[in-house]
Coordinates of C-alpha atoms (C1' of nucleotides) in Angstrom, one line a residue:
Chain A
X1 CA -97.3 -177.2 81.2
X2 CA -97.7 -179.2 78.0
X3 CA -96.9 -175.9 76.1
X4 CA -94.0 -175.0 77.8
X5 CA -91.5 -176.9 76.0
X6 CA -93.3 -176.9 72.5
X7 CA -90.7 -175.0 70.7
X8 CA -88.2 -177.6 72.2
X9 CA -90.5 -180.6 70.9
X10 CA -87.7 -182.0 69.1
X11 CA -84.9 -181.9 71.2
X12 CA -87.5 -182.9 74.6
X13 CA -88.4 -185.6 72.8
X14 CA -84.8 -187.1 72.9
X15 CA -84.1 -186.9 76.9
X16 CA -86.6 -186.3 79.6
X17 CA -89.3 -183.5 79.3
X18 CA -89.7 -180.8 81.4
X19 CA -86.5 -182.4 84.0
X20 CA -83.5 -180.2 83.2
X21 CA -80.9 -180.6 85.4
X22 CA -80.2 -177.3 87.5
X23 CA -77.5 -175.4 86.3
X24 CA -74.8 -174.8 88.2
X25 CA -73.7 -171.7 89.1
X26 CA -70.5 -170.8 91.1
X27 CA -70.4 -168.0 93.7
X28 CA -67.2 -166.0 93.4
X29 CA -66.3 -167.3 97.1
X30 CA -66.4 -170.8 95.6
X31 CA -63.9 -170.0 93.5
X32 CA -61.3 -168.2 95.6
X33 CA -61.2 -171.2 98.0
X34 CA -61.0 -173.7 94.9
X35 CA -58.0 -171.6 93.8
X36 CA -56.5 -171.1 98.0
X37 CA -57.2 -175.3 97.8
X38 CA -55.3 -175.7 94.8
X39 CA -52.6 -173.4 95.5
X40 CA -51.9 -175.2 98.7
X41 CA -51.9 -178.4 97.0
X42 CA -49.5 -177.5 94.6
X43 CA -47.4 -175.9 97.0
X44 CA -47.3 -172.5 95.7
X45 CA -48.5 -171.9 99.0
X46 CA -46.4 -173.9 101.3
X47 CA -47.0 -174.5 105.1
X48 CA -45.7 -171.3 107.3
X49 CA -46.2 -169.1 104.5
X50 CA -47.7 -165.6 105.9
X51 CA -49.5 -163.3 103.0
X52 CA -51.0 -160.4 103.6
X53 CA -54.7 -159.8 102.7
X54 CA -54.2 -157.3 100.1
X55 CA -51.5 -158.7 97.8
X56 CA -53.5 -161.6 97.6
X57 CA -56.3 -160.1 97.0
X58 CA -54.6 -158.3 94.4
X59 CA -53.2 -161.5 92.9
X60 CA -56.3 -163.0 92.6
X61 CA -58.0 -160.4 91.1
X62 CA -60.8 -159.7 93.5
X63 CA -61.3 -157.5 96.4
X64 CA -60.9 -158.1 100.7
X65 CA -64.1 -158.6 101.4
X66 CA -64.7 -162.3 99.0
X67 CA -61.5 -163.3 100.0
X68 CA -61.7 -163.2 103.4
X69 CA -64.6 -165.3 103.2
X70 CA -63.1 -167.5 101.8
X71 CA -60.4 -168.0 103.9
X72 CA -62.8 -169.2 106.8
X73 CA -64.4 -171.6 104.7
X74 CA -60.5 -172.7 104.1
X75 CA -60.0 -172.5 108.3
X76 CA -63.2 -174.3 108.9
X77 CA -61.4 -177.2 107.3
X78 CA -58.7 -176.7 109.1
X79 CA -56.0 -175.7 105.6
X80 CA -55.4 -172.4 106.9
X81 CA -54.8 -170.6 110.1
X82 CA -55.7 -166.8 110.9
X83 CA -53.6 -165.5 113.5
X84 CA -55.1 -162.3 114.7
X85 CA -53.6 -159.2 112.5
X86 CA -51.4 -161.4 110.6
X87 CA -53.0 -162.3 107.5
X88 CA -53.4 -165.6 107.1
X89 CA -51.0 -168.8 107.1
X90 CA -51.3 -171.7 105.5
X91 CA -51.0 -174.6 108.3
X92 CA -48.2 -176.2 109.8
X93 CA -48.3 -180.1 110.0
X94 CA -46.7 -181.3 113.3
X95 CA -45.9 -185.3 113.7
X96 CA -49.1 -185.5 115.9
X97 CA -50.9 -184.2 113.2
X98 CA -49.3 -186.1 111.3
X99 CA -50.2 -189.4 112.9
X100 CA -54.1 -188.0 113.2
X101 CA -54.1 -187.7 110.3
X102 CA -52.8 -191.2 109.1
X103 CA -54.6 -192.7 112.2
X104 CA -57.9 -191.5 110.6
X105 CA -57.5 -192.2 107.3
X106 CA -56.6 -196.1 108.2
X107 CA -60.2 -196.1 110.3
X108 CA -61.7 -194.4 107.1
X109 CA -60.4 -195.8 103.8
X110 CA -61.0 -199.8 104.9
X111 CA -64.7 -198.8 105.8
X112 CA -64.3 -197.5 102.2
X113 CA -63.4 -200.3 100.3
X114 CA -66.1 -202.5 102.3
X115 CA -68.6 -200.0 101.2
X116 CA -67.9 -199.9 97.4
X117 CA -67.9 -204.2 97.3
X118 CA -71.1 -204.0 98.9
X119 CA -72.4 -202.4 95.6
X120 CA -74.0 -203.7 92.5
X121 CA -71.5 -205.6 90.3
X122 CA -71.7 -203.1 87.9
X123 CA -71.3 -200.1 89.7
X124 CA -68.4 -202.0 91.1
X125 CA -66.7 -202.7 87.9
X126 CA -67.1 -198.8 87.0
X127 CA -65.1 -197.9 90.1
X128 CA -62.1 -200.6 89.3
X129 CA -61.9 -199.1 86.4
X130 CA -61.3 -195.5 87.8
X131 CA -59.1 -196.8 90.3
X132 CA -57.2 -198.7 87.5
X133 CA -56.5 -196.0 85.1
X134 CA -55.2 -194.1 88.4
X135 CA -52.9 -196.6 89.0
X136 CA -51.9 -196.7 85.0
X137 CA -51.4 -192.7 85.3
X138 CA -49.1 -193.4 88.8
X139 CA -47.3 -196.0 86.6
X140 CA -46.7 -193.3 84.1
X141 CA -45.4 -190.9 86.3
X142 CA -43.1 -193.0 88.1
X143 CA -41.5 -194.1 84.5
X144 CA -41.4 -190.4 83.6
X145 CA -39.9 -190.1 87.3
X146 CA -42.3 -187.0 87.8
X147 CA -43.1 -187.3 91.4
X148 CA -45.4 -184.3 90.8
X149 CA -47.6 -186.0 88.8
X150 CA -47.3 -189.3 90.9
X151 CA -48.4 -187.4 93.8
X152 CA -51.2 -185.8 92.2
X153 CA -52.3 -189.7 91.1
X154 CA -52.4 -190.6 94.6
X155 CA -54.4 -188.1 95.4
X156 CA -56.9 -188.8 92.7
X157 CA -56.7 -192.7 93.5
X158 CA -58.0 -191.8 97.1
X159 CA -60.7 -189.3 96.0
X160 CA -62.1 -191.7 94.0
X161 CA -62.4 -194.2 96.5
X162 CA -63.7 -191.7 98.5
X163 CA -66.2 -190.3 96.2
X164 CA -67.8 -193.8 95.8
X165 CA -67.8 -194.6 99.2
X166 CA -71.8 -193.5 99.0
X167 CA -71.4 -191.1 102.2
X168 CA -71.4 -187.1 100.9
X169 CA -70.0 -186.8 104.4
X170 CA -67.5 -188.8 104.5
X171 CA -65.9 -188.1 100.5
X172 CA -65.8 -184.4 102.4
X173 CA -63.6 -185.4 105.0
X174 CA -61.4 -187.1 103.3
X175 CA -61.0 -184.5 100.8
X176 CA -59.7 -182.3 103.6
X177 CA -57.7 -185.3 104.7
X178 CA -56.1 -185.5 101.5
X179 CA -55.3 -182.4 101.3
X180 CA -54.0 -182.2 104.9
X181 CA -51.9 -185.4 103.7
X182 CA -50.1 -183.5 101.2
X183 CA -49.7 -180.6 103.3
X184 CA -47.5 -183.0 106.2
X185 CA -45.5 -184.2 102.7
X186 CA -44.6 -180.1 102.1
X187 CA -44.3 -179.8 106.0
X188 CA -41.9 -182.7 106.7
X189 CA -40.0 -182.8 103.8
X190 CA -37.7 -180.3 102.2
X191 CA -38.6 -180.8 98.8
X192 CA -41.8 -182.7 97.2
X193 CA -41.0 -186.7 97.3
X194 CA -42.5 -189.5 96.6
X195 CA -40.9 -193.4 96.8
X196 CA -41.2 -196.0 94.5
X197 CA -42.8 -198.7 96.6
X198 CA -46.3 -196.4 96.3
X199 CA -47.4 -198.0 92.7
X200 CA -47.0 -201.5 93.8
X201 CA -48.8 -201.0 96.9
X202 CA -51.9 -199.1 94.8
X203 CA -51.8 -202.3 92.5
X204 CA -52.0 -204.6 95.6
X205 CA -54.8 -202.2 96.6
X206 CA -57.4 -202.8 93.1
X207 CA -55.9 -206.1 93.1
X208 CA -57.8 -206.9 96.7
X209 CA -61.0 -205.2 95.7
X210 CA -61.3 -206.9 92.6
X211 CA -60.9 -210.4 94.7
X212 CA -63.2 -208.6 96.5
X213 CA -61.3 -209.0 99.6
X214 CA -62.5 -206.0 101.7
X215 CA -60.7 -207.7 105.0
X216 CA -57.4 -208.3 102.7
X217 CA -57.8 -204.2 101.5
X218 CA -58.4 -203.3 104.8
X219 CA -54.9 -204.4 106.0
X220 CA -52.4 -203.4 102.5
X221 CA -54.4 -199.7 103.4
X222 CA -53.1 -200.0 107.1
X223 CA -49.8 -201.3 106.3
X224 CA -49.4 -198.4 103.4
X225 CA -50.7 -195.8 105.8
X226 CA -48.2 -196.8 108.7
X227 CA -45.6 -197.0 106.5
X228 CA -46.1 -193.3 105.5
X229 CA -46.1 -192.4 109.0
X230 CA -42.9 -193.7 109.8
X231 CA -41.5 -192.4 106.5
X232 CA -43.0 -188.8 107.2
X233 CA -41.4 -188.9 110.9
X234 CA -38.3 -190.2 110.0
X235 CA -37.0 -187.5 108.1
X236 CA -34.9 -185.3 110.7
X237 CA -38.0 -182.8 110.8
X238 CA -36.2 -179.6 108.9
X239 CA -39.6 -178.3 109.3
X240 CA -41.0 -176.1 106.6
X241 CA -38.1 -174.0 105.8
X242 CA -37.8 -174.1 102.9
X243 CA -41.4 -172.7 102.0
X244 CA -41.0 -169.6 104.6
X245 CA -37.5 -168.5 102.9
X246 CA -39.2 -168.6 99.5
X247 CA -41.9 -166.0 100.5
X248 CA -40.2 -164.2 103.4
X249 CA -37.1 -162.5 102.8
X250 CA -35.5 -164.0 106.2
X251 CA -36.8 -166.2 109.0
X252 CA -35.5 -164.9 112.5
X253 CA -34.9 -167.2 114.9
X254 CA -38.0 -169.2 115.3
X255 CA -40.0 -166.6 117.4
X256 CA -43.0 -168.8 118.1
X257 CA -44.6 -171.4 115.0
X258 CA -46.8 -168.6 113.4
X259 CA -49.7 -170.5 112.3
X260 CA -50.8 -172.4 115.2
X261 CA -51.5 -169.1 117.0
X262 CA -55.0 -169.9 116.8
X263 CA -56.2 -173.4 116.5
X264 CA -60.0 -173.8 114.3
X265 CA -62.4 -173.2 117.1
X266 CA -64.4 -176.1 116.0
X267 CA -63.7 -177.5 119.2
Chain E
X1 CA -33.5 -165.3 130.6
X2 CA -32.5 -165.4 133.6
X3 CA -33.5 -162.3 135.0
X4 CA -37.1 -162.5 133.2
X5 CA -39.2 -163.3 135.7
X6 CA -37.3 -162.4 138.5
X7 CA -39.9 -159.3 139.7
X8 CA -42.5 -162.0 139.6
X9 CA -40.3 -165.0 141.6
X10 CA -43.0 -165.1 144.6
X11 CA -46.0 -165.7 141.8
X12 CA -43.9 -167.9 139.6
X13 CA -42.9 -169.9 142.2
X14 CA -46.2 -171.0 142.9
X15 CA -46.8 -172.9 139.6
X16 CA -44.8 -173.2 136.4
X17 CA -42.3 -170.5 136.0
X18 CA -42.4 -169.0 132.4
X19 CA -44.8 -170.9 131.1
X20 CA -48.2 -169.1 131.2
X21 CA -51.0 -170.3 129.1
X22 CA -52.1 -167.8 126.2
X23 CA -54.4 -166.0 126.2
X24 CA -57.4 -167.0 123.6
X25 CA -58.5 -164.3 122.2
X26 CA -61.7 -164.9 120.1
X27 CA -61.9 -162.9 116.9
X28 CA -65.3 -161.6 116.0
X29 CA -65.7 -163.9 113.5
X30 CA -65.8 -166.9 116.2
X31 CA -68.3 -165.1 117.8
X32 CA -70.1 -165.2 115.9
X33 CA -70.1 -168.2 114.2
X34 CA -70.5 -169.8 117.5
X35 CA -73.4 -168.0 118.0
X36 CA -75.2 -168.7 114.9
X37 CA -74.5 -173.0 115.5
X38 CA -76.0 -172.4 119.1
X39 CA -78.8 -171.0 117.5
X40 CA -79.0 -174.0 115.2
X41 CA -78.4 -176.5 117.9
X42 CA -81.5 -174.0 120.1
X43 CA -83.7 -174.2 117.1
X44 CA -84.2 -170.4 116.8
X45 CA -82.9 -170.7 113.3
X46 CA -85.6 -173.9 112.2
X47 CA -84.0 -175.7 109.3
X48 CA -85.0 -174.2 106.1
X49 CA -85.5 -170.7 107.6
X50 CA -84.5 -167.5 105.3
X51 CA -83.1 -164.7 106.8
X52 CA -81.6 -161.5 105.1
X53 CA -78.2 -160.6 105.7
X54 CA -79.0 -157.3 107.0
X55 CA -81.7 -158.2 109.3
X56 CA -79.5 -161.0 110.8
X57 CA -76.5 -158.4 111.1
X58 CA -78.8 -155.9 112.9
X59 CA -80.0 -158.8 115.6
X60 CA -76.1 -159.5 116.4
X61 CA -75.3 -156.3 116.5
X62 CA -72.5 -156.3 113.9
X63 CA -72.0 -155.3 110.4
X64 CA -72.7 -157.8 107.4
X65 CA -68.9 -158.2 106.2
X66 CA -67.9 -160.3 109.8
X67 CA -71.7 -162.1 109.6
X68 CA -71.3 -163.1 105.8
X69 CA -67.2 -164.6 107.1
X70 CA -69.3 -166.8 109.9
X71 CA -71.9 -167.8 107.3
X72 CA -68.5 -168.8 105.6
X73 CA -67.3 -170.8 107.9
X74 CA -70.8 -172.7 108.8
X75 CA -71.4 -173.8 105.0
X76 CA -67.9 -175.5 105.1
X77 CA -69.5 -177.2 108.5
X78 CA -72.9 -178.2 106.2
X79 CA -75.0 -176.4 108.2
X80 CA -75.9 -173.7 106.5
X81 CA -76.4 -173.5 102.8
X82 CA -76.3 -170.1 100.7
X83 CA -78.1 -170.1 98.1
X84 CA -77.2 -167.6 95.2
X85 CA -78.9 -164.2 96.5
X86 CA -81.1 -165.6 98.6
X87 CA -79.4 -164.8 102.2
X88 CA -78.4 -167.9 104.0
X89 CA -80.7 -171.0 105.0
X90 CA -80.4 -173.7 107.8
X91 CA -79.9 -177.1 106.3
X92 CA -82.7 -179.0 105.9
X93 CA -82.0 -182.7 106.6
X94 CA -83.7 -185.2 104.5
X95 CA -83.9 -188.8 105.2
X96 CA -80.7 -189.8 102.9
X97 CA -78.6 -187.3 105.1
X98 CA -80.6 -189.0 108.4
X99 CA -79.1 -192.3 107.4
X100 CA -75.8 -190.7 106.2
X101 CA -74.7 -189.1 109.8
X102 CA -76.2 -191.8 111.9
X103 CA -74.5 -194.3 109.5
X104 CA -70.8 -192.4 110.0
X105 CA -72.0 -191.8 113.7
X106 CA -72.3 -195.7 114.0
X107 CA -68.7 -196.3 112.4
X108 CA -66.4 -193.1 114.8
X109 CA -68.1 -193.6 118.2
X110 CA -67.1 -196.9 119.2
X111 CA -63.7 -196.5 117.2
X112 CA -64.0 -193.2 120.3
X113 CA -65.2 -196.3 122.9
X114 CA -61.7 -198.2 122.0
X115 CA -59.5 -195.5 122.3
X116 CA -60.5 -194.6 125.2
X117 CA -60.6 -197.4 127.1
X118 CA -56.9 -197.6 125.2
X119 CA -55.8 -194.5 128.0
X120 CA -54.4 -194.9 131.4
X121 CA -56.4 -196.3 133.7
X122 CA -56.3 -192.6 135.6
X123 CA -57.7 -191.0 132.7
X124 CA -60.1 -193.5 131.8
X125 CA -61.8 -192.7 135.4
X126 CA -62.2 -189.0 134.7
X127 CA -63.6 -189.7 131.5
X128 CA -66.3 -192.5 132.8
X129 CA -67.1 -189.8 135.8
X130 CA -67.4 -187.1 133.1
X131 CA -69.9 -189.0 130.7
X132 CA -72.0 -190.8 134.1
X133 CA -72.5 -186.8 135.4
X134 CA -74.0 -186.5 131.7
X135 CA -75.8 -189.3 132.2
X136 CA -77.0 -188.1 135.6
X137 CA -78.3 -184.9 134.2
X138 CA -80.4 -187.0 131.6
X139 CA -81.7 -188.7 133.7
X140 CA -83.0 -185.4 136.2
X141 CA -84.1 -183.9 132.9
X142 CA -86.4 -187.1 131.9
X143 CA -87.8 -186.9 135.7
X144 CA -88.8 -183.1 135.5
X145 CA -90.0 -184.2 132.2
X146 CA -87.2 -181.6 130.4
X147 CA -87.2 -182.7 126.5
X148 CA -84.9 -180.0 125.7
X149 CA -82.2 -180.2 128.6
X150 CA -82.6 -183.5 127.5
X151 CA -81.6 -183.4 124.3
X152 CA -79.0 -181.0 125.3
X153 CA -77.2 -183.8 127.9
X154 CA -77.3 -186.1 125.4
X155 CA -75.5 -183.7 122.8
X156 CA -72.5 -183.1 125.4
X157 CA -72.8 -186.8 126.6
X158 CA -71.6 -187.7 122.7
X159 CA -69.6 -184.5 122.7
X160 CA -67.3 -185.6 125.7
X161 CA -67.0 -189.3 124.1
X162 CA -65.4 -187.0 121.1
X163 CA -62.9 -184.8 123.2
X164 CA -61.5 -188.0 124.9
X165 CA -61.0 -189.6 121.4
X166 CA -57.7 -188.8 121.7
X167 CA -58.4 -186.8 118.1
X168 CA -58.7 -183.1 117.3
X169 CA -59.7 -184.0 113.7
X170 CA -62.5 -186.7 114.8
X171 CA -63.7 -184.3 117.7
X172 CA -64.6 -181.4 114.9
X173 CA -65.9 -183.9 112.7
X174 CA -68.3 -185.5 115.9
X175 CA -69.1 -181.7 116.8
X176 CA -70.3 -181.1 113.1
X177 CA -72.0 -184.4 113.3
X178 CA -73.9 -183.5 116.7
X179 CA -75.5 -180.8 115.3
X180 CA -76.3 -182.2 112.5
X181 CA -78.0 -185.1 114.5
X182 CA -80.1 -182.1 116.1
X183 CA -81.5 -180.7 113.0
X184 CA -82.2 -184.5 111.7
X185 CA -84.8 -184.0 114.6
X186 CA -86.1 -180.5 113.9
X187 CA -86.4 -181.6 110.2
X188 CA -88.3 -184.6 110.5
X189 CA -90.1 -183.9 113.7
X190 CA -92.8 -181.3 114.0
X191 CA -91.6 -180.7 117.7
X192 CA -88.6 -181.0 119.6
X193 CA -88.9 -184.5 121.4
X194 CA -87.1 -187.1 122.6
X195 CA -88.0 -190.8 123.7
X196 CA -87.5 -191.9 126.9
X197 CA -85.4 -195.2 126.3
X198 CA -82.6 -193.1 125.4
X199 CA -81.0 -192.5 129.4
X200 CA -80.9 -196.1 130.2
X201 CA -79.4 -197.1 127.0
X202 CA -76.9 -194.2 127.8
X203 CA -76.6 -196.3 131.3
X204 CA -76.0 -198.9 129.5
X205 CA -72.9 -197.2 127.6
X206 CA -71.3 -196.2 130.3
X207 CA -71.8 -199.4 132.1
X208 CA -70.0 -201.2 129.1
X209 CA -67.0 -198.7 129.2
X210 CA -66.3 -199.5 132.7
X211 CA -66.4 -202.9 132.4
X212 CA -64.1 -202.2 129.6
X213 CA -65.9 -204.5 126.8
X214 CA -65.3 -202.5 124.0
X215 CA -67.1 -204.8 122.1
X216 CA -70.1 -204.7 123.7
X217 CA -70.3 -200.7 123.6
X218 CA -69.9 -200.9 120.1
X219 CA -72.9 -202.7 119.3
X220 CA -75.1 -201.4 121.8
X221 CA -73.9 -197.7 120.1
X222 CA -74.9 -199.1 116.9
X223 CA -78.1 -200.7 117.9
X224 CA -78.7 -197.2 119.4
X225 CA -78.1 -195.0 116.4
X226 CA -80.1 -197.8 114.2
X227 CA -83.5 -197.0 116.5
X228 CA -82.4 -193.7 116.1
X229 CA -82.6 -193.5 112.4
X230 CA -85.7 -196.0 112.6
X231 CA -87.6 -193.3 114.6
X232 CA -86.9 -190.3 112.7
X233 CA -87.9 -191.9 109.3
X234 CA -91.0 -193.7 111.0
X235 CA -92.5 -190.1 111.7
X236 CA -94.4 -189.6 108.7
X237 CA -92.4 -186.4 107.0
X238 CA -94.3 -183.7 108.3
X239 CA -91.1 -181.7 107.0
X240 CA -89.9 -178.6 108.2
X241 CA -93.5 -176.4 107.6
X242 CA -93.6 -175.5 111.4
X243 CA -90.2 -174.0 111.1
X244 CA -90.8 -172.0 107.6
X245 CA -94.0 -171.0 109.0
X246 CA -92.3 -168.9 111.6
X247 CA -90.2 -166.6 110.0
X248 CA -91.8 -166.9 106.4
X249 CA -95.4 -165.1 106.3
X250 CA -96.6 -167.8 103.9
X251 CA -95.1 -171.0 101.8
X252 CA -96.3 -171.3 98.1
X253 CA -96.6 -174.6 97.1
X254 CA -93.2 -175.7 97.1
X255 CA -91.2 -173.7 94.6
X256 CA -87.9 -175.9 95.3
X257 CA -86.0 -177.1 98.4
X258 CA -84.9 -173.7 98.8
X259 CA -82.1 -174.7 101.3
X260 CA -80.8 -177.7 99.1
X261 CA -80.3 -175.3 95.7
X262 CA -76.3 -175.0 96.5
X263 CA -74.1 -177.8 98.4
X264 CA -71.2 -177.3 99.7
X265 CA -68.5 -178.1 97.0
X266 CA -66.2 -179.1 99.2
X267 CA -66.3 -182.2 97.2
Chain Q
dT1 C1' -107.9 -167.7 81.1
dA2 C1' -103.3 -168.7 81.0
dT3 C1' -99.0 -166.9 79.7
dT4 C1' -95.6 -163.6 78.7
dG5 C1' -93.5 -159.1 79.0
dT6 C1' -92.4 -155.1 81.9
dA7 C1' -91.3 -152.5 85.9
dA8 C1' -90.5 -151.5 90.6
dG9 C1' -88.6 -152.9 94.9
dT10 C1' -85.6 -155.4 97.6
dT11 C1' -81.4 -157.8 98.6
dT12 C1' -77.1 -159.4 97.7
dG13 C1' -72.2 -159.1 96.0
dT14 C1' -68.5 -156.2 95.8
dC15 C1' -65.7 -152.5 96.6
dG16 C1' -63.2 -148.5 98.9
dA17 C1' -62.1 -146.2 103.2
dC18 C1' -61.3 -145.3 108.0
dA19 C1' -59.7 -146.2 112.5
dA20 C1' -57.7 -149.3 115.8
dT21 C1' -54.2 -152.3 116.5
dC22 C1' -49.9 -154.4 116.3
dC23 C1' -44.9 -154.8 114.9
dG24 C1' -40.4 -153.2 114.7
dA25 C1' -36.9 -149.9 115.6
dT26 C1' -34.9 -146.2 117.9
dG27 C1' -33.7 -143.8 121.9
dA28 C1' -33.8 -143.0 127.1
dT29 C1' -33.0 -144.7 131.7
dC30 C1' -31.4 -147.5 135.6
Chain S
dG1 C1' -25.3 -153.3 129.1
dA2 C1' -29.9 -154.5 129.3
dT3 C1' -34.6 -153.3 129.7
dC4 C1' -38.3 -150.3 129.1
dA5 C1' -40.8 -146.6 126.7
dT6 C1' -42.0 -144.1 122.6
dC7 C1' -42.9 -143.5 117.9
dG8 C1' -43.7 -144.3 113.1
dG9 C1' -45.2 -147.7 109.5
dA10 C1' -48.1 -151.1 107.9
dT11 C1' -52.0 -154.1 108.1
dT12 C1' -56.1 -155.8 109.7
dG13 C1' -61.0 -155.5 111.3
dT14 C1' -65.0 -153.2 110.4
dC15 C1' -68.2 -150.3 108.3
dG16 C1' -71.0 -147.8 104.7
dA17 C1' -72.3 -147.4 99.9
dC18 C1' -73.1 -148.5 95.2
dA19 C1' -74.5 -151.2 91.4
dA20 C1' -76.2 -155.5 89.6
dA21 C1' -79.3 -159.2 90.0
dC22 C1' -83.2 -161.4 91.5
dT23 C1' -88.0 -161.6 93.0
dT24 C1' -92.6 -160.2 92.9
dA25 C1' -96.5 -158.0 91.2
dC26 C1' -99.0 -156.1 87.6
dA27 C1' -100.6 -155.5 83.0
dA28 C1' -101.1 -156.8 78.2
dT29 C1' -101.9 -160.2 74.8
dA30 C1' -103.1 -164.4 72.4

DNA sequence: TATTGTAAGTTTGTCGACAATCCGATGATC
DNA sequence: GATCATCGGATTGTCGACAAACTTACAATA
């Protein structure tokens, strides 16, 4: 033990001896669901699209067997759909999920913010500050008028307040819930989007945790998240449309909503 | 359309014409990944156990591509963790992730108590006989002195609360938490066990839902899952050995956590 | 005696291939 | 004229195999 690091005397010396942090290592599977997660985040893979195994595969560089594993890590979080011998889909948000999905988030996020004032001070100013500059970067965008990058600040915003929420559990969920949330975005709307009225509200939002006003955040986080519902559900539902023209040649008339086949057996 | 059903007019008549339920058909993969969680939940996988790929195909009687898409599809669940080369290992639960689930348990089930005493008065009534039959099979399984059937009433007592949440996306999340609850007990317990207070507070659940004091079922859930979390920690960490025992010949002295190498990176 | 280097053995990670299945279209029949 | 049956094409679901990587044990050395 007390020779084991002699020829790294000097640098030991600097941090902690002998207490290296493990390193990291990412299994190939890891990766293709990163890549499926970001691709249907960016909506390069929009809801109702139908790919076959192999030209993904193909795309991605890797062979059947990793991806397919990968794709039920992506169905156990409910992002993609397998309907049997037909490759995979990515999901199709109806209003109901829509409004689970909201409905959730408003029981979630509050619990949230009540979590993150209950910590140190200083650990509290560290997450204002992460919030903040995601609320500078949603300011930017909006100037810019890139909803793109707007949207992808909202995202971030929520992530952070879920990753300091102090539940592993709970930051995972809403991951997926964020995710999901962008995905009823691509499923209800024809195009991306994003209105104007979302920086004020994120303002508001830091504004109430740093009066430390968990009961006034709970209710701006309600109000915003009803407010997206009836926005979402407004629009005169052209469904996902546009995403299945762009990877099938044509769409024939409707023959049953490909990728709820098969729901996540999960229960 | 008209003509569709006509050679089955006499049948169709009978219920719903044209409108059959589908048929769910269960891919392999379901399978089983349903079998491997029943096996968690049974305990015939005992958290921290390491089984090869191979050896685990051969018991289920499939090949290793379809076992390692389950195996998949339980990590994304947190139940199983695969570390690098290692095969795949059953979660082991230590006392953060005790307090974690319990915590989240204590925030979605009675947010699952208000909504359903939200529903129609009709529906309520199936759902209160539904959770009192649970209750009345706890409490036949506490007189014949049943610790796992037990255990096993409880698990569907809190499983049912789920499925009449009114929420596809809570229900899966409840599921996962369920089972996690169950390995909280193999991984701090030595023995499967459960205490006997736990069918009249159950009564006492169910006696608050039909005197529809939401209120009141809220903090007797919470009171519940705090004695809960009080008990498990109270045993003094005799860890997992029994269960490594069984399926590893012998234990050196504690190389690492070998179960808690890789986490999920679902974020 | 403790530690490092080496080697064999085992298991995973990945790939390619085969067969069963399903989809769509064409043609036959009532 | 519409429905049913048949047939090819394509793709999935599953399996077996190979190579790389890791673990473990053993031996050599300081």
């Amino acid at each position: 033990m007390s020779t084991r690091n002699s020829g790294l005397s000097a640098l030991a010396g600097a941090r902690q001896v002998g207490r290296l942090a493990p390193v990291r290592r990412t299994s190939t599977v890891d990766l293709i669901a990163e890549r499926l997660r970001e691709a249907v985040v960016e909506g390069s893979l929009p809801p109702g699209a139908v790919l076959g195994e192999a030209e993904l595969a193909f795309q991605l560089g890797v062979s059947r067997g990793p991806l397919r594993e990968a794709m039920q890590r992506l169905t156990a979080e409910g992002l993609l759909v397998i309907p049997r011998r037909r490759g995979l889909a990515v999901r199709t948000m109806t209003p109901e999920d829509v409004r689970d999905i909201h409905w959730l988030r408003s029981r979630i996020e509050p619990e949230l913010g009540r979590r993150i004032l209950a910590r140190p001070a200083a650990e509290r100013k560290t997450v204002l500050a992460e919030l903040g500059a995601e609320v500078k970067r949603m300011q930017r965008a909006l100037r810019k008028d890139d909803a793109r990058d707007l949207g992808d600040a909202y995202l971030d915003f929520h992530r952070a307040l879920a990753a300091w929420g102090g539940s592993v559990r709970l930051a995972r969920m809403m991951a997926t819930l964020l995710i999901e949330t962008r995905l009823c975005t691509f499923s209800m709307y024809e195009h991306f989007e994003v209105h104007r009225d979302l920086v004020p509200e994120h303002v508001a939002f830091v504004e109430a945790l740093a009066a430390e006003d968990a009961r006034r955040f709970a209710v701006l986080i309600e109000a915003h998240l009803d407010a997206e519902v009836a926005r979402l559900l407004a629009e005169p539902v052209a469904a996902a449309k546009e995403g299945e023209d762009r990877l099938l040649a044509e769409t024939p008339d409707e023959p049953q909503p490909l990728d709820r086949l098969d729901l996540p057996e999960g229960l």
